């Protein structure tokens, strides 16, 4: 199957979150299954084109959209699969995402350029797979503007990686979209209310919808968690499936992870302790092996449950019962709260503000437990990294966390972590106390670690579900 996969971030070239990991690993796994993949993404100034040895393929490819015209260049990565749209005036900014007035236009151009690139290559996709709001207009453009033969057979898939980001702009941008007499295809009621949401148009026009875990697929159809789009999602329930993300085992495997001072597996799990010492030394944490070390790596936004964490953690730190290393950046108030913890408990708590790949690996390799008290979590990757690294996750039962972590039962020895239900401090405290009660029992803890490490969350397994979906769509007649 020929698949055009369009994403606003692709690891390792550009990354702010899990989407980048998925946009790298899923196409790679599908390519290994003999599908023909073309991944298209912007050439941001943040992409290190020399390090990644990108080579130029096309120059001056013209796009016309309504009465606007532009020309872009195209670069190709070494993998022969990842194509970069070079439009410096749009993609050379201080960050990957911006609040600039042309933010909508930056991603309209990505969407349209990806299709234009297919024309340039005379490459007819069977499947066009768009991701998140940035490429949410792809199915609409295929219906309204890119109607030539090349795209006639193309079926569209849209994946919701996070419903919290919907790309909603003022109705004033309608003229920029170049839809001409097809403008009636825009959501008319919202247009009258003065807004255009990119993501909602994908929910209206994609042939198939996916999201990144079965539980999240169900949650977003409820009023509580549907963020205003639950009605639309319920109407498309038949076309919506939840497929869990996988982890890229070439990057996240404790046996081979080159960021770790000591590699380890189920058979030499004691060597994990070497990483704990290294993590503590690097973070200025004092204490012995018997004191549990908690880790967290997170974009610090309200979704991630940071506010739940501060008081329970402060109490445990004050009592000297835990140590913690926290990594992340985001909203100022959360950064300040974590900094406050580190300042209040020197030698017990450390906080690194920022984005740090090396430290992220060392936390997964060195911590005893991993914290993810998310309010909602479409899939979540770090809990799966934690399972693979024998770092026991403490999570809330939501989205992908509910689908990948099961609560430990001391009676049977089954379970992979500690799971709480209610989004409040009591819930989290309960789960932490459960974990702290098991930790001193070395045998039980080892069992818990091994249970998690035995779980197969690889992309090799998950890509099979996309493979099935694509085949099913290609076998159907176009609507
Ligand atoms: P989200 O996509 O909502 O941010 P995920 O758990 O799906 O959450 O994916 C987050 C990804 O980004 C993981 O690979 C995680 O390790 C990484 N990450 C997030 N914040 C940081 C950070 N400050 N430093 C290093 N890696 C980070």
Coordinates of N, CA, C and O in Angstrom, one line a residue, residues 254-320:
X254 N 16.7 -1.1 27.4 CA 17.8 -1.0 28.4 C 19.0 -1.9 28.1 O 20.1 -1.7 28.6
X255 N 18.8 -2.9 27.2 CA 19.9 -3.7 26.8 C 20.9 -3.0 25.9 O 22.1 -3.4 25.9
X256 N 20.4 -2.0 25.2 CA 21.3 -1.4 24.2 C 21.4 0.1 24.3 O 22.1 0.8 23.6
X257 N 20.6 0.7 25.2 CA 20.5 2.2 25.3 C 21.9 2.8 25.6 O 22.5 2.6 26.7
X258 N 22.4 3.5 24.6 CA 23.8 4.0 24.8 C 23.9 5.2 25.7 O 25.0 5.7 26.1
X259 N 22.7 5.7 26.2 CA 22.7 6.8 27.2 C 23.0 6.3 28.6 O 23.3 7.1 29.5
X260 N 22.9 5.0 28.8 CA 23.0 4.5 30.1 C 24.4 4.0 30.5 O 25.1 3.4 29.6
X261 N 24.9 4.4 31.7 CA 26.2 3.9 32.1 C 26.2 2.4 32.1 O 27.3 1.8 31.9
X262 N 25.1 1.7 32.5 CA 25.1 0.3 32.6 C 23.8 -0.2 31.8 O 22.7 0.1 32.1
X263 N 24.0 -1.1 30.8 CA 22.9 -1.7 30.1 C 22.5 -3.0 31.0 O 23.3 -3.5 31.7
X264 N 21.2 -3.3 30.9 CA 20.7 -4.4 31.7 C 19.5 -5.0 31.0 O 18.9 -4.5 30.1
X265 N 19.2 -6.2 31.5 CA 18.0 -6.9 31.0 C 17.4 -7.7 32.2 O 17.8 -7.5 33.3
X266 N 16.4 -8.5 31.9 CA 15.8 -9.3 33.0 C 16.8 -10.1 33.7 O 16.7 -10.3 34.9
X267 N 17.8 -10.6 33.0 CA 18.8 -11.5 33.7 C 19.8 -10.8 34.5 O 20.5 -11.4 35.4
X268 N 20.1 -9.5 34.3 CA 21.0 -8.8 35.2 C 20.4 -7.5 35.7 O 21.0 -6.4 35.6
X269 N 19.2 -7.6 36.2 CA 18.5 -6.4 36.6 C 19.2 -5.6 37.8 O 18.9 -4.4 37.9
X270 N 20.0 -6.3 38.5 CA 20.8 -5.6 39.6 C 21.6 -4.5 39.0 O 21.9 -3.5 39.7
X271 N 22.0 -4.6 37.8 CA 22.9 -3.6 37.2 C 22.2 -2.3 37.0 O 22.8 -1.2 36.8
X272 N 20.8 -2.3 37.1 CA 20.0 -1.1 37.0 C 20.5 -0.1 38.1 O 20.4 1.1 38.0
X273 N 21.0 -0.7 39.2 CA 21.4 0.1 40.3 C 22.6 1.1 40.0 O 22.7 2.2 40.5
X274 N 23.4 0.6 39.0 CA 24.5 1.5 38.6 C 23.9 2.8 38.0 O 24.5 3.9 38.2
X275 N 22.8 2.6 37.3 CA 22.2 3.8 36.7 C 21.5 4.7 37.7 O 21.5 5.9 37.6
X276 N 21.0 4.0 38.8 CA 20.4 4.8 39.9 C 21.5 5.7 40.5 O 21.3 6.9 40.7
X277 N 22.7 5.1 40.8 CA 23.8 5.9 41.4 C 24.2 7.0 40.5 O 24.4 8.2 40.9
X278 N 24.2 6.7 39.2 CA 24.7 7.8 38.2 C 23.6 8.9 38.1 O 24.0 10.1 38.1
X279 N 22.4 8.5 38.2 CA 21.3 9.5 38.1 C 21.3 10.4 39.4 O 21.2 11.6 39.3
X280 N 21.5 9.7 40.5 CA 21.6 10.5 41.8 C 22.8 11.4 41.8 O 22.7 12.6 42.2
X281 N 24.0 10.9 41.4 CA 25.2 11.7 41.4 C 25.0 12.9 40.4 O 25.3 14.1 40.8
X282 N 24.5 12.7 39.2 CA 24.3 13.8 38.3 C 23.3 14.8 38.8 O 23.4 16.0 38.5
X283 N 22.3 14.4 39.6 CA 21.3 15.3 40.0 C 21.5 15.8 41.4 O 20.7 16.6 41.9
X284 N 22.6 15.4 42.0 CA 22.9 15.9 43.4 C 22.0 15.3 44.4 O 21.6 16.0 45.4
X285 N 21.5 14.1 44.2 CA 20.6 13.5 45.2 C 21.4 12.6 46.1 O 22.3 11.8 45.6
X286 N 21.1 12.6 47.4 CA 21.9 11.8 48.4 C 20.9 10.7 48.9 O 19.7 10.9 49.0
X287 N 21.5 9.6 49.4 CA 20.7 8.6 49.9 C 21.2 7.2 49.5 O 22.1 7.1 48.7
X288 N 20.6 6.2 50.1 CA 21.0 4.8 49.8 C 20.1 4.1 48.8 O 19.0 4.7 48.4
X289 N 20.4 2.9 48.4 CA 19.7 2.1 47.5 C 18.3 1.8 48.0 O 17.3 1.6 47.3
X290 N 18.2 1.8 49.4 CA 16.9 1.4 50.0 C 15.8 2.5 49.9 O 14.6 2.3 50.2
X291 N 16.3 3.7 49.6 CA 15.3 4.8 49.5 C 14.8 4.9 48.0 O 15.6 5.1 47.1
X292 N 13.5 4.7 47.8 CA 13.0 4.7 46.4 C 13.2 6.1 45.7 O 12.9 7.1 46.3
X293 N 13.7 6.0 44.5 CA 13.9 7.2 43.6 C 12.8 7.3 42.6 O 12.6 6.4 41.8
X294 N 12.1 8.4 42.7 CA 10.9 8.6 41.7 C 11.4 9.5 40.6 O 12.1 10.4 40.8
X295 N 10.9 9.1 39.4 CA 11.3 9.9 38.2 C 10.0 10.5 37.5 O 8.9 9.9 37.7
X296 N 10.2 11.6 36.9 CA 9.1 12.1 36.0 C 9.7 12.9 34.8 O 10.7 13.6 35.0
X297 N 9.2 12.7 33.7 CA 9.6 13.4 32.4 C 8.3 13.9 31.8 O 7.4 13.0 31.5
X298 N 8.1 15.2 31.6 CA 6.8 15.6 31.2 C 6.8 17.0 30.6 O 7.6 17.9 30.9
X299 N 5.9 17.2 29.6 CA 5.5 18.5 29.2 C 4.7 19.1 30.3 O 3.7 18.4 30.7
X300 N 5.1 20.2 30.9 CA 4.4 20.7 32.1 C 3.1 21.5 31.7 O 3.2 22.7 31.7
X301 N 2.1 20.8 31.3 CA 0.8 21.4 31.0 C -0.3 20.7 31.9 O 0.0 19.7 32.5
X302 N -1.4 21.4 32.0 CA -2.4 20.9 33.1 C -2.8 19.5 32.9 O -3.0 18.7 33.8
X303 N -2.8 19.0 31.6 CA -3.2 17.6 31.3 C -2.3 16.6 32.1 O -2.8 15.5 32.4
X304 N -1.1 17.0 32.4 CA -0.1 16.0 33.0 C -0.3 15.8 34.5 O 0.5 15.0 35.1
X305 N -1.1 16.6 35.1 CA -1.4 16.3 36.6 C -0.3 16.8 37.5 O -0.2 16.3 38.6
X306 N 0.4 17.8 37.1 CA 1.5 18.3 38.0 C 1.0 18.8 39.3 O 1.5 18.6 40.4
X307 N -0.2 19.5 39.2 CA -0.7 20.1 40.5 C -1.1 19.1 41.5 O -1.1 19.4 42.7
X308 N -1.4 17.8 41.1 CA -1.7 16.8 42.0 C -0.5 16.3 42.8 O -0.6 15.8 43.9
X309 N 0.7 16.6 42.2 CA 1.9 15.9 42.7 C 2.6 16.7 43.8 O 3.2 16.0 44.7
X310 N 2.4 18.0 43.8 CA 3.3 18.8 44.6 C 3.2 18.5 46.1 O 4.2 18.1 46.8
X311 N 2.0 18.5 46.6 CA 1.8 18.3 48.1 C 2.1 16.9 48.6 O 2.9 16.7 49.5
X312 N 1.6 15.8 47.9 CA 2.0 14.5 48.3 C 3.5 14.2 48.2 O 4.0 13.6 49.1
X313 N 4.1 14.8 47.2 CA 5.5 14.6 47.0 C 6.3 15.3 48.1 O 7.2 14.8 48.7
X314 N 5.8 16.5 48.4 CA 6.5 17.3 49.4 C 6.5 16.6 50.8 O 7.4 16.6 51.5
X315 N 5.3 16.0 51.1 CA 5.2 15.3 52.3 C 6.2 14.1 52.4 O 6.9 14.0 53.4
X316 N 6.2 13.3 51.3 CA 7.1 12.2 51.3 C 8.5 12.6 51.4 O 9.4 11.9 52.0
X317 N 8.9 13.7 50.7 CA 10.2 14.2 50.7 C 10.6 14.6 52.1 O 11.7 14.4 52.7
X318 N 9.7 15.4 52.8 CA 9.9 15.9 54.1 C 10.1 14.7 55.1 O 11.0 14.8 56.0
X319 N 9.4 13.7 54.9 CA 9.5 12.5 55.8 C 10.8 11.6 55.4 O 11.0 10.6 56.1
X320 N 11.4 12.0 54.4 CA 12.7 11.3 54.0 C 12.4 9.9 53.4 O 13.3 9.1 53.3

